[in-house]
Coordinates of C-alpha atoms in Angstrom, one line a residue:
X1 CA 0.0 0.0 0.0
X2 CA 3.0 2.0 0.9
X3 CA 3.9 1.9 -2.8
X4 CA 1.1 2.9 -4.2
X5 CA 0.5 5.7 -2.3
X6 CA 4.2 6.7 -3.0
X7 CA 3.5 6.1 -6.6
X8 CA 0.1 7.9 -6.9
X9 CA 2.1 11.1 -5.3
X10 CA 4.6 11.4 -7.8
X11 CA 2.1 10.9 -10.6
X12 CA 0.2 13.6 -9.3
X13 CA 3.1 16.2 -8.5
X14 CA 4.1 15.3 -12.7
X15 CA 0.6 16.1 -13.7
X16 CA 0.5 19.3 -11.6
X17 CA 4.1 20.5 -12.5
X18 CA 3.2 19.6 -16.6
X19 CA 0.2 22.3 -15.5
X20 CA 2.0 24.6 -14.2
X21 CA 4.4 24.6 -17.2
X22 CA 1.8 24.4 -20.0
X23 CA -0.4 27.3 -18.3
X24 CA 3.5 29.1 -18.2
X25 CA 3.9 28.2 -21.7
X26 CA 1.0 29.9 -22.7
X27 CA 0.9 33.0 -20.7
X28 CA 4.1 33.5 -22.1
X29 CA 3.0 33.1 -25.9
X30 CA -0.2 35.2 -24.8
X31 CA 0.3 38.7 -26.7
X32 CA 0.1 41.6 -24.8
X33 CA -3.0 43.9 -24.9
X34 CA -2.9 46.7 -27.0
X35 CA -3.5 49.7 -24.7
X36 CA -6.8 52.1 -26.1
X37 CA -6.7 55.8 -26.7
X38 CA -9.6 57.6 -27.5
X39 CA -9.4 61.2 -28.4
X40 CA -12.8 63.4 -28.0
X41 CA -13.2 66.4 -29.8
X42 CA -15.4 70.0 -29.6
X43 CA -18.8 70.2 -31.2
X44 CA -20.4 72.1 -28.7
X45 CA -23.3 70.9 -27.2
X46 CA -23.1 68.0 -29.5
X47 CA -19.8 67.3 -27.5
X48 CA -22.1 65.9 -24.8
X49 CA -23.0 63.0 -26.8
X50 CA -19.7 61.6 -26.3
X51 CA -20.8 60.5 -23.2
X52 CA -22.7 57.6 -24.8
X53 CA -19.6 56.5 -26.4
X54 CA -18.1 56.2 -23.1
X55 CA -21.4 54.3 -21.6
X56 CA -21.0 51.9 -24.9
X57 CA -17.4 51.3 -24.2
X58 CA -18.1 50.5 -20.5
X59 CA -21.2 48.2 -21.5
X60 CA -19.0 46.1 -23.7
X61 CA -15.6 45.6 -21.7
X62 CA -13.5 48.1 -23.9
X63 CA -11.1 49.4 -21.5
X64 CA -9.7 52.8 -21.9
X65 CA -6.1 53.5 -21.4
X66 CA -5.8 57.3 -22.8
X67 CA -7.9 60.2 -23.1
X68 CA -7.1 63.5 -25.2
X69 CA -9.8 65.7 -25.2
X70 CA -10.1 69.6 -27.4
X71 CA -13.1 72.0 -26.4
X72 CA -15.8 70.4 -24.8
X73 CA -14.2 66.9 -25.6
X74 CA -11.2 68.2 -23.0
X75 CA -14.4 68.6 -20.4
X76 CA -15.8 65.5 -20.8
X77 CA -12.7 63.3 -21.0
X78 CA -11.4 65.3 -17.9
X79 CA -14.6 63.9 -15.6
X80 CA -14.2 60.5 -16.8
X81 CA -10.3 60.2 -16.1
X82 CA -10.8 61.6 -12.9
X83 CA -13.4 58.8 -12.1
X84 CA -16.7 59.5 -12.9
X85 CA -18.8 57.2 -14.3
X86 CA -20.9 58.4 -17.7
X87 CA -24.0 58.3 -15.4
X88 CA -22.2 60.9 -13.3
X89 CA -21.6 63.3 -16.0
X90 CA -24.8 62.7 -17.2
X91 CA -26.1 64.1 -14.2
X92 CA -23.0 67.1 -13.8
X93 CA -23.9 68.4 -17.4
X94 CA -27.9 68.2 -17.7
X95 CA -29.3 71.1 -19.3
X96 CA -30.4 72.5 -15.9
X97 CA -26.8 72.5 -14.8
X98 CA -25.5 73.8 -17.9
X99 CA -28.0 76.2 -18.3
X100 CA -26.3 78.2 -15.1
X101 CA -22.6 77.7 -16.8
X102 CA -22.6 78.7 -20.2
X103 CA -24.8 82.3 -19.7
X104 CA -24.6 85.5 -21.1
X105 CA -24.7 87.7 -18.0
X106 CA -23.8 87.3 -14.3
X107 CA -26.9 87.4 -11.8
X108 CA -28.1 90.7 -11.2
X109 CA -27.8 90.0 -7.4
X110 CA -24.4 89.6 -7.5
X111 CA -23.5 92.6 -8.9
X112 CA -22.5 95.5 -6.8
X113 CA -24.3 99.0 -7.2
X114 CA -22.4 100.5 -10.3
X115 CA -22.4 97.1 -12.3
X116 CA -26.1 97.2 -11.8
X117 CA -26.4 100.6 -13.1
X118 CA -24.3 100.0 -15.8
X119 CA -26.5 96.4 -16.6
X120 CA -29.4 99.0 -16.6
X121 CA -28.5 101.3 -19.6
X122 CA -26.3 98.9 -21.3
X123 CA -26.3 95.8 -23.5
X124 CA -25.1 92.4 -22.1
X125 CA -22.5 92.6 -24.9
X126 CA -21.4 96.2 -23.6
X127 CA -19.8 97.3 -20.5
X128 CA -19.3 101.0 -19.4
X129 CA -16.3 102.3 -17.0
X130 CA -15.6 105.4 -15.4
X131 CA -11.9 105.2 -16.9
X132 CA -12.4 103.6 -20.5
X133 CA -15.5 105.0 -21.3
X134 CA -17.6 102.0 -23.3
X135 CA -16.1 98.8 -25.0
X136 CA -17.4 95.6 -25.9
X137 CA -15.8 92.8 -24.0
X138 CA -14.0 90.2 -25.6
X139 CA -16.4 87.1 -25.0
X140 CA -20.2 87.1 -25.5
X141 CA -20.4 84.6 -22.4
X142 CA -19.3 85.2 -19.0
X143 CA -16.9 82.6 -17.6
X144 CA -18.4 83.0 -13.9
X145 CA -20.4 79.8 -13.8
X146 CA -18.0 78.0 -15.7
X147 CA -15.1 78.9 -13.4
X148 CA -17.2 77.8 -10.5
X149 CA -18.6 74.6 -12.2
X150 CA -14.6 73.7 -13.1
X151 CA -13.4 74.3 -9.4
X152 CA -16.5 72.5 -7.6
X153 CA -15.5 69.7 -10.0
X154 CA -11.5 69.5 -10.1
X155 CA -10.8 71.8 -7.1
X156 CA -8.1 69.0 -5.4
X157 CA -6.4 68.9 -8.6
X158 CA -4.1 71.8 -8.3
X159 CA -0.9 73.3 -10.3
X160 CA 1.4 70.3 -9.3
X161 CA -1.1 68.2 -10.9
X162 CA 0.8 65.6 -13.7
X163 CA -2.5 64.2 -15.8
X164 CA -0.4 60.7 -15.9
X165 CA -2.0 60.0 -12.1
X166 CA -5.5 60.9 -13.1
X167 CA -7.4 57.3 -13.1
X168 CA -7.1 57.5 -16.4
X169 CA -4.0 59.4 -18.1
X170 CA -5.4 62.2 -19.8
X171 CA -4.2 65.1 -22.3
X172 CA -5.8 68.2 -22.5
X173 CA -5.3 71.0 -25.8
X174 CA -5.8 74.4 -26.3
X175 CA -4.3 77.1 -29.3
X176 CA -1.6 79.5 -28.5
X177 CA -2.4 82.5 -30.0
X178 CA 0.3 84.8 -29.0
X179 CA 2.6 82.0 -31.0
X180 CA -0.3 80.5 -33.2
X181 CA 0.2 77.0 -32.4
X182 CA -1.5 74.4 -30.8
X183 CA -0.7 73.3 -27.4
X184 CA -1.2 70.1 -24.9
X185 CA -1.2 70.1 -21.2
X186 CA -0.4 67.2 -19.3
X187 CA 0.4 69.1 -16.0
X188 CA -0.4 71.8 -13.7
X189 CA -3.7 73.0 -12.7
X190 CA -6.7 70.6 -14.3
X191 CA -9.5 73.7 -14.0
X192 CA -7.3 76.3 -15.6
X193 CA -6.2 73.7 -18.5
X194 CA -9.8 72.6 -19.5
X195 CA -10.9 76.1 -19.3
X196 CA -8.0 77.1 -21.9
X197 CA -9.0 74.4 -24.4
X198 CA -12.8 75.5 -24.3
X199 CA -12.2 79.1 -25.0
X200 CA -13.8 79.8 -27.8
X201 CA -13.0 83.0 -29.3
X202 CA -15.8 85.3 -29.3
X203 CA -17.4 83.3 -26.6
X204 CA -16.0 82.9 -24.0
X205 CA -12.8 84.8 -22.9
X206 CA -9.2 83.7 -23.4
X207 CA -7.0 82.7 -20.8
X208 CA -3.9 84.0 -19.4
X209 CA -1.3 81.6 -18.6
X210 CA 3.0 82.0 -18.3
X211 CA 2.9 85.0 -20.5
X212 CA 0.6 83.4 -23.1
X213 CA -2.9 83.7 -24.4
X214 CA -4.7 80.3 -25.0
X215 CA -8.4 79.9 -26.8
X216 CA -10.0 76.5 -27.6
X217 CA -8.4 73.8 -28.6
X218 CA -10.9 73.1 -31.6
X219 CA -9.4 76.3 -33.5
X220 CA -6.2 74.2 -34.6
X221 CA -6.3 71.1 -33.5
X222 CA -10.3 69.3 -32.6
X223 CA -9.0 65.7 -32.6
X224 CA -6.1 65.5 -30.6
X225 CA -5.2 61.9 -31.9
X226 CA -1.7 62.5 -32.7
X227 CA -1.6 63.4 -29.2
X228 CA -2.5 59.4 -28.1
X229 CA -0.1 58.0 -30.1
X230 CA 3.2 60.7 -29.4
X231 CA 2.2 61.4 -25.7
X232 CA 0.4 58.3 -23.9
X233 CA 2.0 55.9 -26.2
X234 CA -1.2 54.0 -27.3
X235 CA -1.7 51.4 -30.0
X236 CA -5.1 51.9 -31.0
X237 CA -6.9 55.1 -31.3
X238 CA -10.9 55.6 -31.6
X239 CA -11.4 59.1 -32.4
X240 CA -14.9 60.7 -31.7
X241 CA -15.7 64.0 -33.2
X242 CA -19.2 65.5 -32.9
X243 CA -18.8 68.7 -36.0
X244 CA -22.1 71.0 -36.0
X245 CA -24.2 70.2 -38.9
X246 CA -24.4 72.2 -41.8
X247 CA -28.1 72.3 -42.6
X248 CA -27.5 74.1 -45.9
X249 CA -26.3 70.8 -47.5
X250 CA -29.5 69.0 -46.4
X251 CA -31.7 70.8 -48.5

């Protein structure tokens, strides 16, 4: 019985060790997987719908190891590298939401007792000081309830931020207009770098950064998928782009 049982051991320590190896074997051969950019661009409003893209992507197991984002791509891509599910910015950019960070004027309440005299007998698109008389301002929208809705969202993520620690790594562009080129932030202060890339000129106001001007990324650059592949390294890029419609060619 002795020798049976002696046998029957080292029969099974063989079959478990030729496991072991084959399972080795083919772990080894296994390729590695390729690693998944996806680049969002502007659009506007439209930009919003890249949310379902994200939501498909989640549904079906397609893991995302890159995000560059231009405009309002560089907004939605920021939310979901920093961990927010697509029902979470669902919720962050309903109309009700946006409706109080993309307006023309500040609340009247807010203002203190010249501003509201000047709101009085001037145009939202016109503002009126003692020392420069009248000018138009250099944005139709003010950037108040943006600014607020950026910090409430990425207020821990400060000027020593790198974008590589985000859950997911992330890439954020904008335009340089003082040297006309287009830029991409991948450190520093998240707020201040999405609200560069959705700057649109004539919109909202330009920002002021290191001696620079920056406007929205869309102007030069609204699919930042170069960015995926020279930056983050990734193998495969799916690029969604949301451009307004032209109704003039549906006619």
């Amino acid at each position: 019985m002795r020798k049976r049982s002696t046998v029957a051991a080292l029969l099974a320590a063989a079959l478990c060790s030729t496991s072991l190896s084959s399972q080795t074997v083919e772990s080894t051969l296994q390729p590695a997987r390729k690693k998944i950019g996806l680049a969002l661009g502007g659009g506007g409003a439209l930009g919003l719908t890249e949310i379902g893209v994200l939501r498909w992507l989640e549904e079906h197991h397609i893991p995302v190891d890159g995000i560059a984002g231009a405009s309002m791509g560089a907004l939605v891509g920021a939310l979901y590298a920093t961990g927010h599910t697509p029902d979470d910015i669902q919720q962050l950019t309903s109309d009700e939401v946006l409706t109080k960070v993309f307006r023309l004027s500040n609340d009247f309440n807010t203002l203190n007792y010249r501003r509201r005299e000047d709101r009085r007998s001037a145009p939202n698109y016109m503002t009126i000081g003692l020392k420069h008389g009248i000018s138009v301002r250099n944005g139709l929208l003010v950037d108040a309830g943006l600014n607020t809705f950026l910090s409430a969202q990425f207020l821990s993520y400060g000027d020593m931020t790198s974008f590589d620690q985000l859950s997911v790594p992330f890439r954020c562009s904008a335009t340089d207009i003082t040297e006309g080129k287009p830029v991409v932030f991948a450190r520093g202060s998240l707020p201040e770098s999405i609200r560069a890339s959705i700057a649109l000129p004539g919109i909202f106001p330009p920002v002021q950064r290191d001696g620079h001007t920056y406007v929205d990324g869309g102007v030069l650059e609204n699919l930042p998928t170069q960015t995926l592949k020279s930056d983050l390294h990734d193998d495969v890029i799916l690029a969604v782009s949301m451009p307004l419609r032209d109704d003039s060619r549906m006619s």
